[in-house]
Amino acid sequence: MRFLCSVASTVISRSRLSSLGQRLLLPSVMLSQQHFSTAQNTMSSSSSIKPADRLDGQPKNHWIEFIALANETKSINLGQGFPDSSPPEHAIKDLIDAAANSGPFMNQYTRAAGHPRLVKVIADMYGQYYGRTIDPMQEVLITIGAYNALYYAFMSHINPGDEVIIIEPSFDSYRPVVQLAGGISKHVPLRPSRADTESTADWRLDKAELEAAFTPKTKAIVVNTPNNPLGKVMTYEELEMVAVLCKKHDILCISDEVYEHMLYDDNKHHRMASCFPWMWERTITTYSAGKIFCATGWRLGWAIAPPHLIRNMTVVHQNCVFTCPTPLQEAVARALELELSRLGSPDCFFNVTASVLDRKRARMEKWLRKANLSPMIPEGGYFMLARIDNIDIDVSSFGDGPRDYRFVRYLMKTQGVATIPCSAFYGPANKDIGEKYIRLCFIKEDETIDAAGRKLVEWSKTLKN
């Protein structure tokens, strides 16, 4: 990433795009999103071929609408969670070398469950994190992004009628995939302990509310720390509360830990599978190379779990994508080997990224305060919520849905700043919690944050006091 260059000199240079507007959304991404939306509409309106019943009731994908609107309005994109600059130079060089200079077999199929070099370095690295030996051939599965690992976890373990507890706010893919598997999602929200809080540390999980969600039909619980969209880092005590209930009810835990290295203010990442002795045998943990190396387009992730859980996921994997791209796996393996060799040192890319993001977090906070938008300061991840329920403007003419949906449309159409409505990360029963906030992404170039910040400050001057 260019914004990391001054810290570690690890970034490959690239030509500047002609304007901020051109850098906001990749045209190819936009075309595919628009095509998908159009295809859906065409199929539903003119074809006699009906969709499978399992698609009934799938929630609307808000990304399709808001990505298209951001492109249409040429908005500065603080909505989508991807960097607007390059991955570390060594990772890009590794990919080029793997594809071009490593022989013909590096461009052919590799081992289905994961390229041998990649699963080995993952086992070595996470073995250190977990404090146990991880078998690379039986306890690691490589997937097309962490999203794919989550899909396998649900599809290989959830039966029709099974209940899955989701701690909210939550990544918006959990509920749709549970539904595709025939399961029923039950939502337990994190709640701010004070009405005036500005820290995600003050968002708490209520023990009685969590316990009440468990029934004889409960099959699994999903935990995400650091949390997207909130940025909360779950404490040891909060995870212990979940872990004790998992053991008591003999259920599966799916732990989404893709923002594992993005921590601020001396917060510590606690790994569910290693913190509690009884949780290893019942936990699937998902990780992301795209998040680790700021390369979301590489779409490579992995799951770590005991052999009996990995075997179940592998059955879905071998009948879905079968294997993941070989040169990408080789490149990520080499990149991880380098970072493993300097783990804990200041020049480790994981530490460099967290340091740079900490400064960007402060930069985003500064602009939001100047714009009179109360920020919710995250403990981890690269998103920040801003409170909007105290903004006295009429957004009733900006489409349907909760007020935060209309507010996001209003910001794009009138101010040219793209954000995401926070209620999109809640199930129907708790949308009122999220409706008070919008989500902004700060893993962006400083000038991108500044350009959006200036727009928001100028806009705030037009509002009533």
CSV table of C-alpha atoms in Angstrom, one decimal:
chain,number,residue,atom,x,y,z
A,1,MET,CA,0.0,0.0,0.0
A,2,ARG,CA,1.3,3.4,-0.8
A,3,PHE,CA,0.2,4.8,2.6
A,4,LEU,CA,2.6,2.3,4.3
A,5,CYS,CA,5.6,3.3,2.2
A,6,SER,CA,6.9,5.9,4.7
A,7,VAL,CA,6.8,3.4,7.5
A,8,ALA,CA,8.3,0.2,6.0
A,9,SER,CA,9.1,1.0,2.4
A,10,THR,CA,7.2,-2.1,1.4
A,11,VAL,CA,4.9,-0.7,-1.2
A,12,ILE,CA,5.1,-1.0,-5.0
A,13,SER,CA,4.6,2.3,-6.7
A,14,ARG,CA,1.7,2.8,-9.1
A,15,SER,CA,0.6,5.7,-11.4
A,16,ARG,CA,-1.8,8.1,-9.8
A,17,LEU,CA,-5.4,7.9,-11.0
A,18,SER,CA,-6.6,11.0,-12.7
A,19,SER,CA,-9.1,11.9,-10.0
A,20,LEU,CA,-10.4,10.8,-6.7
A,21,GLY,CA,-13.6,10.0,-8.4
A,22,GLN,CA,-12.0,7.5,-10.7
A,23,ARG,CA,-10.4,5.8,-7.7
A,24,LEU,CA,-13.7,5.2,-5.8
A,25,LEU,CA,-15.0,2.1,-7.5
A,26,LEU,CA,-13.4,-0.3,-9.9
A,27,PRO,CA,-15.4,-0.2,-13.2
A,28,SER,CA,-15.2,-3.9,-13.6
A,29,VAL,CA,-16.6,-4.5,-10.2
A,30,MET,CA,-19.4,-2.0,-10.9
A,31,LEU,CA,-20.3,-3.6,-14.2
A,32,SER,CA,-20.5,-7.0,-12.7
A,33,GLN,CA,-22.7,-5.8,-9.8
A,34,GLN,CA,-25.0,-3.9,-12.2
A,35,HIS,CA,-25.2,-7.0,-14.5
A,36,PHE,CA,-26.0,-9.2,-11.6
A,37,SER,CA,-28.8,-7.0,-10.5
A,38,THR,CA,-30.2,-6.7,-14.0
A,39,ALA,CA,-30.0,-10.4,-14.5
A,40,GLN,CA,-31.9,-11.0,-11.3
A,41,ASN,CA,-34.6,-8.7,-12.4
A,42,THR,CA,-34.9,-10.2,-15.9
A,43,MET,CA,-35.1,-13.7,-14.5
A,44,SER,CA,-37.8,-12.9,-12.0
A,45,SER,CA,-39.9,-11.0,-14.5
A,46,SER,CA,-39.8,-12.7,-17.8
A,47,SER,CA,-38.6,-16.3,-17.4
A,48,SER,CA,-40.7,-19.4,-16.6
A,49,ILE,CA,-37.7,-21.0,-14.9
A,50,LYS,CA,-38.3,-20.4,-11.2
A,51,PRO,CA,-35.6,-20.1,-8.6
A,52,ALA,CA,-35.1,-22.9,-6.0
A,53,ASP,CA,-37.2,-22.6,-2.9
A,54,ARG,CA,-34.1,-22.2,-0.8
A,55,LEU,CA,-33.8,-18.7,-2.3
A,56,ASP,CA,-37.2,-17.6,-0.9
A,57,GLY,CA,-36.9,-14.9,1.7
A,58,GLN,CA,-33.2,-14.1,1.1
A,59,PRO,CA,-32.6,-10.6,2.4
A,60,LYS,CA,-31.9,-7.9,-0.1
A,61,ASN,CA,-28.2,-7.4,-0.9
A,62,HIS,CA,-27.7,-3.8,0.0
A,63,TRP,CA,-24.2,-3.8,-1.5
A,64,ILE,CA,-25.7,-4.0,-5.0
A,65,GLU,CA,-27.8,-0.9,-4.5
A,66,PHE,CA,-25.2,1.2,-2.7
A,67,ILE,CA,-22.2,0.3,-4.9
A,68,ALA,CA,-24.2,1.2,-8.0
A,69,LEU,CA,-25.4,4.5,-6.4
A,70,ALA,CA,-21.9,5.4,-5.3
A,71,ASN,CA,-20.7,4.9,-8.9
A,72,GLU,CA,-23.6,6.8,-10.4
A,73,THR,CA,-23.0,9.8,-8.1
A,74,LYS,CA,-19.2,9.6,-8.4
A,75,SER,CA,-19.1,9.6,-4.6
A,76,ILE,CA,-15.9,9.3,-2.5
A,77,ASN,CA,-16.1,5.7,-1.4
A,78,LEU,CA,-15.8,5.3,2.4
A,79,GLY,CA,-18.4,2.5,2.2
A,80,GLN,CA,-16.7,-0.6,0.9
A,81,GLY,CA,-14.0,-2.2,3.0
A,82,PHE,CA,-11.1,-2.3,0.7
A,83,PRO,CA,-7.9,-0.2,0.4
A,84,ASP,CA,-7.5,2.2,-2.5
A,85,SER,CA,-3.8,1.3,-2.9
A,86,SER,CA,-1.5,-1.7,-3.4
A,87,PRO,CA,-0.5,-4.6,-1.3
A,88,PRO,CA,3.1,-4.9,0.0
A,89,GLU,CA,5.7,-5.0,-2.7
A,90,HIS,CA,7.1,-8.4,-1.6
A,91,ALA,CA,3.6,-10.1,-2.0
A,92,ILE,CA,3.2,-8.7,-5.5
A,93,LYS,CA,6.6,-9.8,-6.5
A,94,ASP,CA,5.9,-13.2,-5.0
A,95,LEU,CA,2.8,-13.5,-7.2
A,96,ILE,CA,4.6,-12.5,-10.3
A,97,ASP,CA,7.4,-14.9,-9.7
A,98,ALA,CA,5.0,-17.7,-8.8
A,99,ALA,CA,3.1,-17.3,-12.1
A,100,ALA,CA,5.9,-16.5,-14.4
A,101,ASN,CA,9.1,-18.1,-13.1
A,102,SER,CA,8.2,-21.2,-11.1
A,103,GLY,CA,7.7,-23.8,-13.8
A,104,PRO,CA,4.5,-25.0,-15.6
A,105,PHE,CA,3.0,-26.9,-12.7
A,106,MET,CA,2.7,-23.7,-10.6
A,107,ASN,CA,-0.1,-22.8,-13.0
A,108,GLN,CA,-1.9,-26.1,-12.7
A,109,TYR,CA,-4.1,-27.6,-10.1
A,110,THR,CA,-2.6,-28.0,-6.7
A,111,ARG,CA,-3.7,-30.1,-3.7
A,112,ALA,CA,-7.5,-29.7,-3.3
A,113,ALA,CA,-7.6,-28.8,0.4
A,114,GLY,CA,-4.7,-26.4,0.1
A,115,HIS,CA,-1.3,-25.9,-1.6
A,116,PRO,CA,1.3,-27.8,0.5
A,117,ARG,CA,3.6,-24.8,1.0
A,118,LEU,CA,0.7,-22.6,2.1
A,119,VAL,CA,-0.9,-25.0,4.6
A,120,LYS,CA,2.5,-25.6,6.1
A,121,VAL,CA,3.3,-22.0,6.9
A,122,ILE,CA,-0.2,-21.4,8.1
A,123,ALA,CA,0.2,-24.4,10.5
A,124,ASP,CA,3.6,-23.0,11.6
A,125,MET,CA,2.3,-19.5,12.2
A,126,TYR,CA,-1.0,-20.3,13.9
A,127,GLY,CA,0.6,-23.1,15.9
A,128,GLN,CA,2.6,-20.2,17.6
A,129,TYR,CA,-0.6,-18.2,18.1
A,130,TYR,CA,-2.6,-21.2,19.4
A,131,GLY,CA,0.2,-22.7,21.5
A,132,ARG,CA,-0.4,-26.1,19.9
A,133,THR,CA,0.8,-28.2,17.0
A,134,ILE,CA,-1.5,-27.8,14.0
A,135,ASP,CA,-1.5,-30.5,11.4
A,136,PRO,CA,-1.3,-28.7,8.0
A,137,MET,CA,-2.8,-31.7,6.1
A,138,GLN,CA,-5.8,-32.3,8.4
A,139,GLU,CA,-6.5,-29.1,10.3
A,140,VAL,CA,-6.2,-26.4,7.6
A,141,LEU,CA,-8.5,-25.8,4.6
A,142,ILE,CA,-7.7,-23.1,2.0
A,143,THR,CA,-10.8,-21.3,0.6
A,144,ILE,CA,-11.8,-18.5,-1.9
A,145,GLY,CA,-11.7,-15.8,0.8
A,146,ALA,CA,-12.9,-16.1,4.4
A,147,TYR,CA,-16.4,-15.7,3.0
A,148,ASN,CA,-16.0,-19.1,1.3
A,149,ALA,CA,-14.8,-20.7,4.6
A,150,LEU,CA,-17.8,-19.3,6.4
A,151,TYR,CA,-20.0,-20.8,3.6
A,152,TYR,CA,-18.5,-24.2,4.0
A,153,ALA,CA,-18.8,-24.0,7.8
A,154,PHE,CA,-22.5,-23.4,7.6
A,155,MET,CA,-23.3,-25.7,4.7
A,156,SER,CA,-21.4,-28.7,6.1
A,157,HIS,CA,-22.9,-28.5,9.7
A,158,ILE,CA,-26.4,-26.8,9.6
A,159,ASN,CA,-29.5,-28.9,8.9
A,160,PRO,CA,-33.0,-27.7,8.1
A,161,GLY,CA,-34.5,-26.4,11.4
A,162,ASP,CA,-31.2,-26.0,13.2
A,163,GLU,CA,-30.8,-22.7,15.0
A,164,VAL,CA,-27.7,-20.6,14.7
A,165,ILE,CA,-27.0,-17.7,17.2
A,166,ILE,CA,-25.5,-14.6,15.6
A,167,ILE,CA,-24.0,-11.9,17.8
A,168,GLU,CA,-24.9,-8.5,16.2
A,169,PRO,CA,-24.0,-6.3,14.6
A,170,SER,CA,-22.6,-8.9,12.2
A,171,PHE,CA,-21.1,-9.4,8.8
A,172,ASP,CA,-24.2,-9.5,6.5
A,173,SER,CA,-23.4,-12.8,4.9
A,174,TYR,CA,-24.0,-14.9,8.0
A,175,ARG,CA,-27.8,-14.8,8.0
A,176,PRO,CA,-28.3,-15.5,4.3
A,177,VAL,CA,-26.0,-18.5,4.3
A,178,VAL,CA,-27.6,-19.9,7.4
A,179,GLN,CA,-30.9,-19.6,5.6
A,180,LEU,CA,-29.5,-21.3,2.4
A,181,ALA,CA,-28.5,-24.2,4.6
A,182,GLY,CA,-32.0,-24.4,5.9
A,183,GLY,CA,-31.2,-23.1,9.3
A,184,ILE,CA,-32.8,-20.4,11.5
A,185,SER,CA,-30.8,-17.5,12.7
A,186,LYS,CA,-31.3,-16.1,16.2
A,187,HIS,CA,-29.8,-12.7,16.9
A,188,VAL,CA,-28.3,-11.4,20.1
A,189,PRO,CA,-27.1,-7.8,20.0
A,190,LEU,CA,-24.2,-6.1,21.6
A,191,ARG,CA,-25.7,-3.0,23.2
A,192,PRO,CA,-24.0,0.3,24.2
A,193,SER,CA,-23.9,0.4,28.0
A,194,ARG,CA,-24.3,4.2,27.9
A,195,ALA,CA,-26.3,6.4,25.6
A,196,ASP,CA,-23.5,8.8,25.2
A,197,THR,CA,-20.7,6.3,24.6
A,198,GLU,CA,-18.1,7.0,21.9
A,199,SER,CA,-16.1,3.8,22.4
A,200,THR,CA,-16.8,0.3,21.2
A,201,ALA,CA,-15.4,-1.0,24.5
A,202,ASP,CA,-18.7,0.1,26.0
A,203,TRP,CA,-20.8,-2.2,23.8
A,204,ARG,CA,-21.6,-5.2,25.9
A,205,LEU,CA,-23.0,-8.7,25.5
A,206,ASP,CA,-25.8,-9.3,28.0
A,207,LYS,CA,-25.4,-12.7,29.6
A,208,ALA,CA,-29.1,-13.3,30.3
A,209,GLU,CA,-30.0,-12.3,26.8
A,210,LEU,CA,-27.4,-14.7,25.3
A,211,GLU,CA,-28.4,-17.6,27.6
A,212,ALA,CA,-32.1,-17.1,26.6
A,213,ALA,CA,-31.2,-17.6,22.9
A,214,PHE,CA,-30.1,-21.2,23.4
A,215,THR,CA,-32.7,-23.9,22.9
A,216,PRO,CA,-32.6,-27.6,22.2
A,217,LYS,CA,-32.4,-26.7,18.5
A,218,THR,CA,-29.3,-24.6,18.8
A,219,LYS,CA,-26.5,-26.0,16.6
A,220,ALA,CA,-23.9,-23.2,16.4
A,221,ILE,CA,-23.0,-19.7,17.4
A,222,VAL,CA,-21.1,-17.1,15.3
A,223,VAL,CA,-18.6,-14.8,16.9
A,224,ASN,CA,-16.7,-12.0,15.1
A,225,THR,CA,-13.8,-10.3,16.8
A,226,PRO,CA,-12.7,-7.7,16.0
A,227,ASN,CA,-16.2,-7.0,14.9
A,228,ASN,CA,-17.4,-5.7,11.5
A,229,PRO,CA,-18.9,-3.1,11.4
A,230,LEU,CA,-18.5,-2.0,15.0
A,231,GLY,CA,-14.8,-2.5,15.6
A,232,LYS,CA,-15.3,-4.0,19.0
A,233,VAL,CA,-12.7,-6.4,20.3
A,234,MET,CA,-14.3,-9.1,22.5
A,235,THR,CA,-12.7,-9.4,25.9
A,236,TYR,CA,-11.6,-12.6,27.4
A,237,GLU,CA,-14.5,-12.6,29.8
A,238,GLU,CA,-17.0,-12.1,27.0
A,239,LEU,CA,-15.5,-15.0,25.0
A,240,GLU,CA,-15.5,-17.1,28.1
A,241,MET,CA,-19.2,-16.5,28.5
A,242,VAL,CA,-19.8,-17.8,25.0
A,243,ALA,CA,-17.4,-20.7,25.4
A,244,VAL,CA,-19.1,-21.9,28.6
A,245,LEU,CA,-22.4,-21.9,26.9
A,246,CYS,CA,-21.0,-23.8,23.9
A,247,LYS,CA,-19.7,-26.5,26.2
A,248,LYS,CA,-23.0,-26.6,28.2
A,249,HIS,CA,-25.1,-27.0,25.1
A,250,ASP,CA,-22.6,-29.0,23.1
A,251,ILE,CA,-22.6,-26.8,20.0
A,252,LEU,CA,-20.3,-25.6,17.3
A,253,CYS,CA,-18.6,-22.2,17.4
A,254,ILE,CA,-17.7,-20.4,14.1
A,255,SER,CA,-15.2,-17.7,15.0
A,256,ASP,CA,-14.6,-15.1,12.3
A,257,GLU,CA,-11.2,-13.5,13.0
A,258,VAL,CA,-10.2,-11.8,9.7
A,259,TYR,CA,-9.2,-8.5,11.4
A,260,GLU,CA,-7.0,-10.4,13.9
A,261,HIS,CA,-3.9,-8.0,13.5
A,262,MET,CA,-5.8,-4.7,13.3
A,263,LEU,CA,-5.8,-3.7,17.0
A,264,TYR,CA,-5.4,-0.4,18.7
A,265,ASP,CA,-4.8,1.1,22.2
A,266,ASP,CA,-3.1,-2.1,23.5
A,267,ASN,CA,-6.2,-4.2,22.9
A,268,LYS,CA,-5.4,-7.9,22.6
A,269,HIS,CA,-6.9,-10.4,20.2
A,270,HIS,CA,-8.2,-13.5,22.1
A,271,ARG,CA,-8.6,-16.6,19.9
A,272,MET,CA,-11.6,-18.7,20.8
A,273,ALA,CA,-10.1,-22.0,19.8
A,274,SER,CA,-7.0,-21.5,22.0
A,275,CYS,CA,-8.2,-19.5,25.0
A,276,PHE,CA,-10.3,-22.3,26.5
A,277,PRO,CA,-9.2,-26.0,26.5
A,278,TRP,CA,-12.7,-27.4,25.5
A,279,MET,CA,-13.2,-25.0,22.6
A,280,TRP,CA,-10.6,-26.4,20.1
A,281,GLU,CA,-12.7,-29.5,19.3
A,282,ARG,CA,-15.8,-27.5,18.6
A,283,THR,CA,-14.4,-24.3,16.9
A,284,ILE,CA,-14.0,-23.4,13.2
A,285,THR,CA,-11.9,-20.2,12.8
A,286,THR,CA,-11.8,-18.3,9.6
A,287,TYR,CA,-9.0,-16.0,8.4
A,288,SER,CA,-8.3,-13.9,5.3
A,289,ALA,CA,-5.1,-13.3,3.2
A,290,GLY,CA,-7.0,-10.3,1.7
A,291,LYS,CA,-7.3,-8.6,5.0
A,292,ILE,CA,-3.8,-9.6,6.2
A,293,PHE,CA,-2.0,-8.3,3.1
A,294,CYS,CA,-4.5,-5.5,2.1
A,295,ALA,CA,-5.3,-7.5,-1.1
A,296,THR,CA,-9.0,-8.1,-1.0
A,297,GLY,CA,-9.1,-8.9,-4.7
A,298,TRP,CA,-6.9,-11.9,-4.2
A,299,ARG,CA,-9.9,-13.7,-2.6
A,300,LEU,CA,-7.9,-16.2,-0.5
A,301,GLY,CA,-8.7,-17.3,3.0
A,302,TRP,CA,-8.5,-20.4,5.2
A,303,ALA,CA,-10.2,-22.2,8.0
A,304,ILE,CA,-8.4,-23.8,11.0
A,305,ALA,CA,-10.3,-26.5,12.9
A,306,PRO,CA,-9.8,-30.1,14.3
A,307,PRO,CA,-9.8,-32.9,11.7
A,308,HIS,CA,-13.4,-33.9,12.1
A,309,LEU,CA,-14.7,-30.4,11.3
A,310,ILE,CA,-12.3,-29.8,8.4
A,311,ARG,CA,-13.3,-33.1,6.9
A,312,ASN,CA,-16.9,-32.0,6.8
A,313,MET,CA,-16.0,-28.7,5.2
A,314,THR,CA,-13.8,-30.4,2.7
A,315,VAL,CA,-16.8,-32.5,1.4
A,316,VAL,CA,-18.5,-29.2,0.4
A,317,HIS,CA,-15.3,-27.7,-0.9
A,318,GLN,CA,-14.5,-30.6,-3.2
A,319,ASN,CA,-17.9,-30.4,-4.7
A,320,CYS,CA,-17.8,-26.6,-5.0
A,321,VAL,CA,-14.5,-25.0,-6.1
A,322,PHE,CA,-12.4,-28.2,-5.5
A,323,THR,CA,-9.2,-26.2,-5.3
A,324,CYS,CA,-8.0,-22.6,-5.1
A,325,PRO,CA,-5.7,-20.8,-7.6
A,326,THR,CA,-2.2,-22.2,-7.3
A,327,PRO,CA,0.0,-19.2,-8.0
A,328,LEU,CA,-2.0,-17.1,-5.5
A,329,GLN,CA,-1.5,-19.8,-2.9
A,330,GLU,CA,2.2,-19.9,-3.6
A,331,ALA,CA,2.5,-16.1,-3.4
A,332,VAL,CA,0.6,-16.0,-0.1
A,333,ALA,CA,2.7,-18.8,1.3
A,334,ARG,CA,6.0,-17.0,0.5
A,335,ALA,CA,4.6,-13.7,1.9
A,336,LEU,CA,3.5,-15.4,5.1
A,337,GLU,CA,7.0,-17.1,5.4
A,338,LEU,CA,8.6,-13.7,5.3
A,339,GLU,CA,6.2,-12.3,8.0
A,340,LEU,CA,6.6,-15.4,10.1
A,341,SER,CA,10.4,-14.8,10.1
A,342,ARG,CA,9.9,-11.2,11.5
A,343,LEU,CA,6.8,-11.9,13.6
A,344,GLY,CA,6.7,-9.5,16.6
A,345,SER,CA,9.3,-7.1,15.1
A,346,PRO,CA,8.4,-3.5,14.1
A,347,ASP,CA,8.9,-4.2,10.4
A,348,CYS,CA,6.5,-7.1,10.3
A,349,PHE,CA,3.7,-6.1,7.9
A,350,PHE,CA,1.0,-7.0,10.4
A,351,ASN,CA,2.5,-4.4,12.9
A,352,VAL,CA,3.1,-1.8,10.2
A,353,THR,CA,-0.5,-2.1,9.1
A,354,ALA,CA,-1.9,-1.7,12.6
A,355,SER,CA,0.4,1.3,13.2
A,356,VAL,CA,-0.7,3.1,10.0
A,357,LEU,CA,-4.3,2.3,10.5
A,358,ASP,CA,-4.2,3.7,14.1
A,359,ARG,CA,-3.2,7.1,12.6
A,360,LYS,CA,-5.9,6.8,9.9
A,361,ARG,CA,-8.4,6.0,12.7
A,362,ALA,CA,-7.4,9.3,14.4
A,363,ARG,CA,-7.7,11.1,11.1
A,364,MET,CA,-11.2,9.9,10.5
A,365,GLU,CA,-12.2,10.7,14.0
A,366,LYS,CA,-10.9,14.3,13.6
A,367,TRP,CA,-12.9,14.9,10.4
A,368,LEU,CA,-16.1,13.4,11.9
A,369,ARG,CA,-15.9,15.6,15.0
A,370,LYS,CA,-15.3,18.7,12.8
A,371,ALA,CA,-18.5,17.7,10.9
A,372,ASN,CA,-20.4,17.3,14.2
A,373,LEU,CA,-20.9,13.5,13.5
A,374,SER,CA,-20.2,11.7,16.8
A,375,PRO,CA,-17.7,8.9,16.1
A,376,MET,CA,-17.7,5.5,17.7
A,377,ILE,CA,-14.0,4.9,18.2
A,378,PRO,CA,-13.2,1.3,17.3
A,379,GLU,CA,-10.8,-1.0,19.2
A,380,GLY,CA,-10.0,-3.0,16.1
A,381,GLY,CA,-10.7,-3.5,12.4
A,382,TYR,CA,-10.8,-0.6,9.9
A,383,PHE,CA,-14.4,0.7,10.2
A,384,MET,CA,-15.8,3.5,12.3
A,385,LEU,CA,-19.4,4.2,13.0
A,386,ALA,CA,-20.8,7.7,13.1
A,387,ARG,CA,-24.0,8.6,14.9
A,388,ILE,CA,-26.7,10.2,12.8
A,389,ASP,CA,-29.9,10.0,14.9
A,390,ASN,CA,-29.2,13.5,16.2
A,391,ILE,CA,-28.9,15.0,12.7
A,392,ASP,CA,-32.0,17.1,12.1
A,393,ILE,CA,-32.6,16.7,8.4
A,394,ASP,CA,-35.5,15.3,6.4
A,395,VAL,CA,-34.5,12.2,4.4
A,396,SER,CA,-37.9,10.8,3.8
A,397,SER,CA,-37.7,11.4,0.0
A,398,PHE,CA,-34.6,9.3,-0.4
A,399,GLY,CA,-36.0,5.9,-1.0
A,400,ASP,CA,-37.3,3.2,1.4
A,401,GLY,CA,-36.0,1.3,4.4
A,402,PRO,CA,-34.8,2.4,7.8
A,403,ARG,CA,-33.7,6.0,8.3
A,404,ASP,CA,-30.0,5.2,8.0
A,405,TYR,CA,-30.6,3.7,4.5
A,406,ARG,CA,-32.2,6.9,3.4
A,407,PHE,CA,-29.5,9.0,5.1
A,408,VAL,CA,-26.8,7.1,3.2
A,409,ARG,CA,-28.6,7.7,-0.1
A,410,TYR,CA,-29.0,11.4,0.9
A,411,LEU,CA,-25.2,11.7,1.5
A,412,MET,CA,-24.3,10.2,-1.8
A,413,LYS,CA,-26.8,12.2,-3.8
A,414,THR,CA,-26.3,15.5,-2.2
A,415,GLN,CA,-22.7,15.4,-0.8
A,416,GLY,CA,-20.9,12.8,-2.9
A,417,VAL,CA,-19.8,10.7,0.1
A,418,ALA,CA,-20.5,7.0,0.1
A,419,THR,CA,-21.1,5.2,3.5
A,420,ILE,CA,-23.0,2.1,4.6
A,421,PRO,CA,-26.1,2.0,6.8
A,422,CYS,CA,-25.4,0.2,10.0
A,423,SER,CA,-28.9,-1.4,10.3
A,424,ALA,CA,-27.8,-3.6,7.3
A,425,PHE,CA,-25.7,-5.5,9.8
A,426,TYR,CA,-28.7,-6.4,12.0
A,427,GLY,CA,-31.6,-8.9,11.8
A,428,PRO,CA,-35.2,-7.5,11.7
A,429,ALA,CA,-35.6,-7.4,15.5
A,430,ASN,CA,-32.6,-5.2,16.3
A,431,LYS,CA,-32.4,-2.9,13.3
A,432,ASP,CA,-33.4,0.0,15.6
A,433,ILE,CA,-30.0,-0.2,17.3
A,434,GLY,CA,-28.1,0.1,14.0
A,435,GLU,CA,-30.4,2.7,12.5
A,436,LYS,CA,-28.7,5.3,14.6
A,437,TYR,CA,-25.3,4.9,12.8
A,438,ILE,CA,-23.6,4.8,9.5
A,439,ARG,CA,-20.3,2.9,8.8
A,440,LEU,CA,-17.2,4.5,7.3
A,441,CYS,CA,-14.1,2.7,6.2
A,442,PHE,CA,-10.7,4.3,7.0
A,443,ILE,CA,-8.3,1.9,5.2
A,444,LYS,CA,-8.0,4.6,2.6
A,445,GLU,CA,-5.3,7.0,1.4
A,446,ASP,CA,-5.1,10.1,3.5
A,447,GLU,CA,-6.3,12.3,0.6
A,448,THR,CA,-9.3,10.1,0.2
A,449,ILE,CA,-10.2,10.5,3.9
A,450,ASP,CA,-9.5,14.2,3.7
A,451,ALA,CA,-11.5,14.8,0.6
A,452,ALA,CA,-14.5,13.1,2.2
A,453,GLY,CA,-13.9,14.9,5.4
A,454,ARG,CA,-13.9,18.3,3.8
A,455,LYS,CA,-17.2,17.5,2.1
A,456,LEU,CA,-18.8,16.5,5.4
A,457,VAL,CA,-17.5,19.6,7.2
A,458,GLU,CA,-18.9,21.9,4.5
A,459,TRP,CA,-22.2,20.0,4.6
A,460,SER,CA,-22.4,20.3,8.4
A,461,LYS,CA,-22.2,24.1,8.2
A,462,THR,CA,-25.5,24.1,6.3
A,463,LEU,CA,-27.3,22.2,9.1
A,464,LYS,CA,-29.5,23.7,11.8
A,465,ASN,CA,-27.7,24.1,15.2
